[in-house]
Amino acid sequence: KNEVEQSPQNLTAQEGEFITINCSYSVGISALHWLQQHPGGGIVSLFMLSSGKKKHGRLIATINIQEKHSSLHITASHPRDSAVYICAAQGGSEKLVFGKGTKLTVNP
Amino acid sequence: DAGITQSPRHKVTETGTPVTLRCHQTENHRYMYWYRQDPGHGLRLIHYSYGVKDTDKGEVSDGYSVSRSKTEDFLLTLESATSSQTSVYFCAIKRQGRDSPLHFGNGTRLTVT
């Protein structure tokens, strides 16, 4: 069974800071997903990656397959980035195992 | 946005009553999932479907059943609701393959009193 661990659980930053959220998983995967959930809101997919790095605007996701580790970076953070960020490991069966999430608060 | 609709959005029910939650998609995606989200646990898989009439259990399936008689609809039934099933329920859909993202519905907040 795949175990997915995220760190930190909670993160508070000042506007403009560089943010890093980490995700580790225990067994091999076919893809790693990063999701975002705003307070009281729905869940949206940010990235899926199986190798290397992806970038979308101020968000960057990286994955190291050998180390079973992925990171989500936010550059020039803004209060609207405040949300819960969730990573999920996808196995070959199309089932995903989710981390418990990282709650990010960006203060102005 | 992917066309995925959950109903109802909110429901309050009494212990012991049956409850059915509906997930409807317009994307013709093969995979459909029901998750529950509780504080301290993150998202946990209840059941999922990999095609019409093809379903399988997730990690927290006890007390829940599902049906998928059409590609577009995936129903989650609580046969006899208990207070421990008070939660936010999310449906998600996905195409097959590692390059296919998950698309989530807006969630159903269920309270069992």
Tab-separated table of C-alpha atoms in Angstrom, chain A:
chain	number	residue	atom	x	y	z
A	1	LYS	CA	0.000	0.000	0.000
A	2	ASN	CA	1.302	3.398	-0.946
A	3	GLU	CA	1.788	5.912	1.828
A	4	VAL	CA	1.838	9.593	0.897
A	5	GLU	CA	3.306	12.118	3.302
A	6	GLN	CA	3.204	15.880	2.901
A	7	SER	CA	5.166	18.527	4.719
A	8	PRO	CA	4.651	20.921	6.245
A	9	GLN	CA	1.059	20.469	7.431
A	10	ASN	CA	0.647	24.210	7.842
A	11	LEU	CA	2.606	27.051	6.290
A	12	THR	CA	2.302	30.783	6.807
A	13	ALA	CA	4.152	33.177	4.522
A	14	GLN	CA	4.332	36.848	3.715
A	15	GLU	CA	3.264	38.083	0.316
A	16	GLY	CA	6.106	37.786	-2.160
A	17	GLU	CA	7.866	34.884	-0.468
A	18	PHE	CA	8.968	31.714	-2.255
A	19	ILE	CA	6.977	28.715	-1.061
A	20	THR	CA	7.912	25.017	-1.126
A	21	ILE	CA	5.592	22.136	-0.253
A	22	ASN	CA	6.969	18.609	-0.173
A	23	CYS	CA	5.430	15.232	-0.935
A	24	SER	CA	6.951	11.786	-0.410
A	25	TYR	CA	5.504	8.448	-1.388
A	26	SER	CA	6.525	4.909	-0.521
A	27	VAL	CA	6.107	2.801	-3.668
A	28	GLY	CA	6.522	3.260	-7.399
A	29	ILE	CA	3.892	5.283	-9.194
A	30	SER	CA	2.788	6.112	-12.716
A	31	ALA	CA	2.057	9.766	-11.964
A	32	LEU	CA	1.984	12.331	-9.164
A	33	HIS	CA	-0.858	14.848	-8.934
A	34	TRP	CA	-0.934	18.236	-7.242
A	35	LEU	CA	-4.335	19.652	-6.354
A	36	GLN	CA	-5.577	22.898	-4.831
A	37	GLN	CA	-8.576	23.396	-2.576
A	38	HIS	CA	-9.698	26.874	-1.516
A	39	PRO	CA	-11.598	27.290	1.763
A	40	GLY	CA	-15.140	25.999	1.350
A	41	GLY	CA	-14.401	25.377	-2.272
A	42	GLY	CA	-13.933	22.655	-4.756
A	43	ILE	CA	-10.768	20.813	-5.691
A	44	VAL	CA	-8.874	21.614	-8.864
A	45	SER	CA	-6.024	19.824	-10.534
A	46	LEU	CA	-2.818	21.874	-10.800
A	47	PHE	CA	-0.311	19.396	-12.205
A	48	MET	CA	0.251	15.791	-13.121
A	49	LEU	CA	3.800	14.673	-13.631
A	50	SER	CA	5.661	11.438	-14.048
A	51	SER	CA	9.143	12.894	-14.480
A	52	GLY	CA	11.082	16.132	-14.404
A	53	LYS	CA	9.412	19.456	-13.945
A	54	LYS	CA	6.320	21.378	-15.008
A	55	LYS	CA	5.570	25.087	-14.772
A	56	HIS	CA	2.333	27.013	-14.930
A	57	GLY	CA	2.524	30.697	-14.202
A	58	ARG	CA	4.040	31.135	-10.750
A	59	LEU	CA	3.666	27.454	-9.881
A	60	ILE	CA	6.377	24.872	-10.481
A	61	ALA	CA	6.171	21.156	-9.738
A	62	THR	CA	9.129	18.804	-9.709
A	63	ILE	CA	9.474	15.096	-9.167
A	64	ASN	CA	12.443	12.842	-8.374
A	65	ILE	CA	11.417	9.290	-9.210
A	66	GLN	CA	14.463	7.664	-7.634
A	67	GLU	CA	13.922	9.455	-4.321
A	68	LYS	CA	10.104	9.099	-4.485
A	69	HIS	CA	9.705	12.777	-3.792
A	70	SER	CA	7.915	15.716	-5.366
A	71	SER	CA	7.846	19.411	-4.575
A	72	LEU	CA	5.429	22.206	-5.382
A	73	HIS	CA	6.934	25.683	-5.517
A	74	ILE	CA	5.111	29.000	-5.614
A	75	THR	CA	7.109	32.039	-6.633
A	76	ALA	CA	6.146	35.572	-5.575
A	77	SER	CA	3.339	34.260	-3.370
A	78	HIS	CA	0.093	36.219	-3.122
A	79	PRO	CA	-2.798	36.115	-0.627
A	80	ARG	CA	-4.983	34.499	-3.317
A	81	ASP	CA	-2.610	31.501	-3.201
A	82	SER	CA	-3.952	30.745	0.289
A	83	ALA	CA	-5.470	27.276	0.028
A	84	VAL	CA	-4.888	23.652	0.896
A	85	TYR	CA	-2.473	21.931	-1.476
A	86	ILE	CA	-2.823	18.186	-1.843
A	87	CYS	CA	-0.550	15.682	-3.519
A	88	ALA	CA	-1.769	12.323	-4.736
A	89	ALA	CA	0.150	9.293	-5.986
A	90	GLN	CA	-1.340	7.374	-8.891
A	91	GLY	CA	-0.602	3.691	-9.211
A	92	GLY	CA	-1.098	1.485	-12.228
A	93	SER	CA	-4.712	0.744	-11.349
A	94	GLU	CA	-5.825	4.381	-11.831
A	95	LYS	CA	-6.479	4.604	-8.106
A	96	LEU	CA	-4.911	7.498	-6.258
A	97	VAL	CA	-3.640	7.766	-2.700
A	98	PHE	CA	-3.803	11.252	-1.233
A	99	GLY	CA	-1.682	13.116	1.238
A	100	LYS	CA	-3.431	14.948	4.055
A	101	GLY	CA	-2.748	18.325	2.529
A	102	THR	CA	-0.730	21.418	3.347
A	103	LYS	CA	-2.656	24.466	4.458
A	104	LEU	CA	-0.978	27.590	3.064
A	105	THR	CA	-1.770	31.063	4.347
A	106	VAL	CA	-0.188	34.029	2.585
A	107	ASN	CA	-0.488	37.290	4.479
A	108	PRO	CA	-0.441	40.680	2.739
